[in-house]
Amino acid sequence: MTEPSEALAAAQNLVGGTVPLPHQIHSPEVLCPAVGQAVDLVAGDEQLLRMLEAAVVQLHQVVEELRLVASGTRGVAESVHGLTAMDWRSPAGDAFVQRSQRLRGRAEDLAELAEETAALARVSIGELQQQIARVRQDLQAAQAAVATAASLGVC
């Protein structure tokens, strides 16, 4: 039985013109299983393509949400910190100032973490888009091979 990588190579060769035309084909038993594998790959690759595209959409949403988290966290921390500028000379005022300073530090850490995660998500989006492009190329090659074999009546 032909392995998927062999089927893809056969499909690409057929489309690329390196497989001889039907009157020159010496071994349709090799080509036909490869075309059959290409048909199987088309269905699997179409599902994979949909999954990858959905993942890209979700990652774009995550990036936007992380941007909002970073911005909102910094905004809240700055608002709370702004209150510490008041001259509170009391135990409660001193405690509030200390807590707000810790909150500001934690908020900055959270904002940085959100930004770093968003940056990693953007890199992942780029990688997924490259994988999508490869899957589309493979799909086109397999579809063209199947169409060519069907139109030539080889298999």
mmCIF file of C-alpha atoms in Angstrom:
data_model
loop_
_atom_site.group_PDB
_atom_site.id
_atom_site.type_symbol
_atom_site.label_atom_id
_atom_site.label_comp_id
_atom_site.label_asym_id
_atom_site.label_seq_id
_atom_site.Cartn_x
_atom_site.Cartn_y
_atom_site.Cartn_z
ATOM 1 C CA MET A 1 0.000 0.000 0.000
ATOM 2 C CA THR A 2 1.251 3.482 -0.802
ATOM 3 C CA GLU A 3 2.139 5.759 2.108
ATOM 4 C CA PRO A 4 0.482 9.227 2.235
ATOM 5 C CA SER A 5 3.794 10.955 1.515
ATOM 6 C CA GLU A 6 4.275 8.752 -1.550
ATOM 7 C CA ALA A 7 0.723 9.511 -2.646
ATOM 8 C CA LEU A 8 1.332 13.215 -2.299
ATOM 9 C CA ALA A 9 4.592 12.945 -4.218
ATOM 10 C CA ALA A 10 2.845 10.992 -6.973
ATOM 11 C CA ALA A 11 0.051 13.551 -7.057
ATOM 12 C CA GLN A 12 2.515 16.419 -7.260
ATOM 13 C CA ASN A 13 4.473 14.643 -9.990
ATOM 14 C CA LEU A 14 1.306 14.048 -11.960
ATOM 15 C CA VAL A 15 0.323 17.697 -11.689
ATOM 16 C CA GLY A 16 3.878 18.884 -12.308
ATOM 17 C CA GLY A 17 4.114 16.879 -15.497
ATOM 18 C CA THR A 18 6.839 14.488 -14.402
ATOM 19 C CA VAL A 19 4.533 11.463 -14.612
ATOM 20 C CA PRO A 20 4.242 10.293 -18.234
ATOM 21 C CA LEU A 21 0.986 10.701 -20.114
ATOM 22 C CA PRO A 22 -1.374 7.688 -20.218
ATOM 23 C CA HIS A 23 0.033 6.211 -23.397
ATOM 24 C CA GLN A 24 3.460 6.242 -21.740
ATOM 25 C CA ILE A 25 2.377 4.959 -18.304
ATOM 26 C CA HIS A 26 3.959 1.610 -17.739
ATOM 27 C CA SER A 27 2.541 0.978 -14.273
ATOM 28 C CA PRO A 28 -0.962 2.237 -13.540
ATOM 29 C CA GLU A 29 -0.934 -0.098 -10.521
ATOM 30 C CA VAL A 30 1.478 2.361 -8.933
ATOM 31 C CA LEU A 31 -0.346 5.507 -9.990
ATOM 32 C CA CYS A 32 -3.916 4.421 -9.179
ATOM 33 C CA PRO A 33 -3.270 3.621 -5.497
ATOM 34 C CA ALA A 34 -1.488 6.968 -5.249
ATOM 35 C CA VAL A 35 -4.532 8.707 -6.698
ATOM 36 C CA GLY A 36 -6.715 6.798 -4.233
ATOM 37 C CA GLN A 37 -4.497 8.012 -1.412
ATOM 38 C CA ALA A 38 -4.791 11.537 -2.793
ATOM 39 C CA VAL A 39 -8.582 11.294 -2.570
ATOM 40 C CA ASP A 40 -8.258 10.230 1.069
ATOM 41 C CA LEU A 41 -5.823 13.073 1.735
ATOM 42 C CA VAL A 42 -8.214 15.649 0.287
ATOM 43 C CA ALA A 43 -10.902 14.844 2.851
ATOM 44 C CA GLY A 44 -8.442 14.834 5.751
ATOM 45 C CA ASP A 45 -6.674 17.967 4.602
ATOM 46 C CA GLU A 46 -9.934 19.856 4.171
ATOM 47 C CA GLN A 47 -10.847 19.046 7.779
ATOM 48 C CA LEU A 48 -7.346 20.000 8.950
ATOM 49 C CA LEU A 49 -7.589 23.256 7.018
ATOM 50 C CA ARG A 50 -10.885 24.160 8.717
ATOM 51 C CA MET A 51 -9.405 23.373 12.131
ATOM 52 C CA LEU A 52 -6.298 25.477 11.483
ATOM 53 C CA GLU A 53 -8.357 28.407 10.203
ATOM 54 C CA ALA A 54 -10.579 28.219 13.309
ATOM 55 C CA ALA A 55 -7.475 28.186 15.515
ATOM 56 C CA VAL A 56 -6.177 31.336 13.806
ATOM 57 C CA VAL A 57 -9.495 33.105 14.406
ATOM 58 C CA GLN A 58 -9.443 32.079 18.071
ATOM 59 C CA LEU A 59 -5.846 33.197 18.499
ATOM 60 C CA HIS A 60 -6.683 36.602 17.014
ATOM 61 C CA GLN A 61 -9.443 36.904 19.615
ATOM 62 C CA VAL A 62 -7.056 35.869 22.386
ATOM 63 C CA VAL A 63 -4.499 38.462 21.266
ATOM 64 C CA GLU A 64 -7.145 41.197 21.387
ATOM 65 C CA GLU A 65 -8.386 40.068 24.799
ATOM 66 C CA LEU A 66 -4.836 39.969 26.151
ATOM 67 C CA ARG A 67 -4.223 43.471 24.834
ATOM 68 C CA LEU A 68 -7.339 44.634 26.676
ATOM 69 C CA VAL A 69 -6.249 42.834 29.851
ATOM 70 C CA ALA A 70 -2.843 44.500 29.752
ATOM 71 C CA SER A 71 -4.294 47.931 29.079
ATOM 72 C CA GLY A 72 -7.120 47.596 31.607
ATOM 73 C CA THR A 73 -4.862 46.235 34.319
ATOM 74 C CA ARG A 74 -2.441 49.101 33.920
ATOM 75 C CA GLY A 75 -5.319 51.591 33.898
ATOM 76 C CA VAL A 76 -6.812 50.267 37.130
ATOM 77 C CA ALA A 77 -3.421 50.187 38.826
ATOM 78 C CA GLU A 78 -2.747 53.780 37.797
ATOM 79 C CA SER A 79 -6.161 54.887 39.047
ATOM 80 C CA VAL A 80 -5.588 53.254 42.421
ATOM 81 C CA HIS A 81 -2.070 54.622 42.559
ATOM 82 C CA GLY A 82 -3.413 58.090 41.802
ATOM 83 C CA LEU A 83 -5.384 57.923 45.017
ATOM 84 C CA THR A 84 -2.174 57.436 46.977
ATOM 85 C CA ALA A 85 -1.113 60.970 46.105
ATOM 86 C CA MET A 86 -3.601 62.188 48.674
ATOM 87 C CA ASP A 87 -2.059 62.988 52.019
ATOM 88 C CA TRP A 88 -3.619 60.397 54.273
ATOM 89 C CA ARG A 89 -2.070 60.482 57.673
ATOM 90 C CA SER A 90 -3.818 57.609 59.289
ATOM 91 C CA PRO A 91 -3.292 53.886 59.790
ATOM 92 C CA ALA A 92 -5.936 53.131 57.139
ATOM 93 C CA GLY A 93 -4.356 55.617 54.709
ATOM 94 C CA ASP A 94 -0.888 54.115 55.243
ATOM 95 C CA ALA A 95 -2.253 50.590 54.729
ATOM 96 C CA PHE A 96 -4.048 51.700 51.560
ATOM 97 C CA VAL A 97 -0.867 53.264 50.164
ATOM 98 C CA GLN A 98 1.127 50.101 50.887
ATOM 99 C CA ARG A 99 -1.514 47.868 49.331
ATOM 100 C CA SER A 100 -1.869 50.067 46.265
ATOM 101 C CA GLN A 101 1.887 49.977 45.712
ATOM 102 C CA ARG A 102 1.824 46.166 45.840
ATOM 103 C CA LEU A 103 -1.206 46.186 43.551
ATOM 104 C CA ARG A 104 0.614 48.400 41.099
ATOM 105 C CA GLY A 105 3.581 46.013 41.008
ATOM 106 C CA ARG A 106 1.356 42.981 40.539
ATOM 107 C CA ALA A 107 -0.680 44.765 37.888
ATOM 108 C CA GLU A 108 2.489 45.607 35.975
ATOM 109 C CA ASP A 109 3.591 41.962 36.185
ATOM 110 C CA LEU A 110 0.178 40.809 34.951
ATOM 111 C CA ALA A 111 0.195 43.363 32.130
ATOM 112 C CA GLU A 112 3.674 42.238 31.038
ATOM 113 C CA LEU A 113 2.601 38.589 31.166
ATOM 114 C CA ALA A 114 -0.461 39.381 29.051
ATOM 115 C CA GLU A 115 1.689 41.237 26.501
ATOM 116 C CA GLU A 116 4.240 38.409 26.350
ATOM 117 C CA THR A 117 1.472 35.857 25.881
ATOM 118 C CA ALA A 118 -0.073 37.987 23.135
ATOM 119 C CA ALA A 119 3.305 38.154 21.393
ATOM 120 C CA LEU A 120 3.607 34.356 21.540
ATOM 121 C CA ALA A 121 0.066 34.040 20.189
ATOM 122 C CA ARG A 122 0.988 36.322 17.265
ATOM 123 C CA VAL A 123 3.994 34.089 16.491
ATOM 124 C CA SER A 124 1.701 31.068 16.659
ATOM 125 C CA ILE A 125 -0.701 32.763 14.257
ATOM 126 C CA GLY A 126 2.136 33.234 11.774
ATOM 127 C CA GLU A 127 3.157 29.592 12.089
ATOM 128 C CA LEU A 128 -0.430 28.418 11.646
ATOM 129 C CA GLN A 129 -0.838 30.620 8.584
ATOM 130 C CA GLN A 130 2.268 29.020 7.066
ATOM 131 C CA GLN A 131 0.880 25.576 7.836
ATOM 132 C CA ILE A 132 -2.449 26.588 6.271
ATOM 133 C CA ALA A 133 -0.627 27.657 3.115
ATOM 134 C CA ARG A 134 1.172 24.286 2.945
ATOM 135 C CA VAL A 135 -2.066 22.361 3.483
ATOM 136 C CA ARG A 136 -3.756 24.404 0.748
ATOM 137 C CA GLN A 137 -0.903 23.605 -1.654
ATOM 138 C CA ASP A 138 -1.120 19.915 -0.797
ATOM 139 C CA LEU A 139 -4.880 20.012 -1.264
ATOM 140 C CA GLN A 140 -4.591 21.689 -4.639
ATOM 141 C CA ALA A 141 -1.996 19.166 -5.779
ATOM 142 C CA ALA A 142 -4.091 16.217 -4.646
ATOM 143 C CA GLN A 143 -7.270 17.626 -6.202
ATOM 144 C CA ALA A 144 -5.470 18.310 -9.475
ATOM 145 C CA ALA A 145 -3.984 14.798 -9.514
ATOM 146 C CA VAL A 146 -7.364 13.218 -8.955
ATOM 147 C CA ALA A 147 -8.942 15.411 -11.624
ATOM 148 C CA THR A 148 -6.143 14.666 -14.076
ATOM 149 C CA ALA A 149 -6.296 10.927 -13.501
ATOM 150 C CA ALA A 150 -10.086 10.976 -13.853
ATOM 151 C CA SER A 151 -10.018 13.044 -17.032
ATOM 152 C CA LEU A 152 -7.340 10.808 -18.583
ATOM 153 C CA GLY A 153 -9.244 7.673 -17.630
ATOM 154 C CA VAL A 154 -6.104 6.208 -16.104
ATOM 155 C CA CYS A 155 -7.712 4.864 -12.942
#
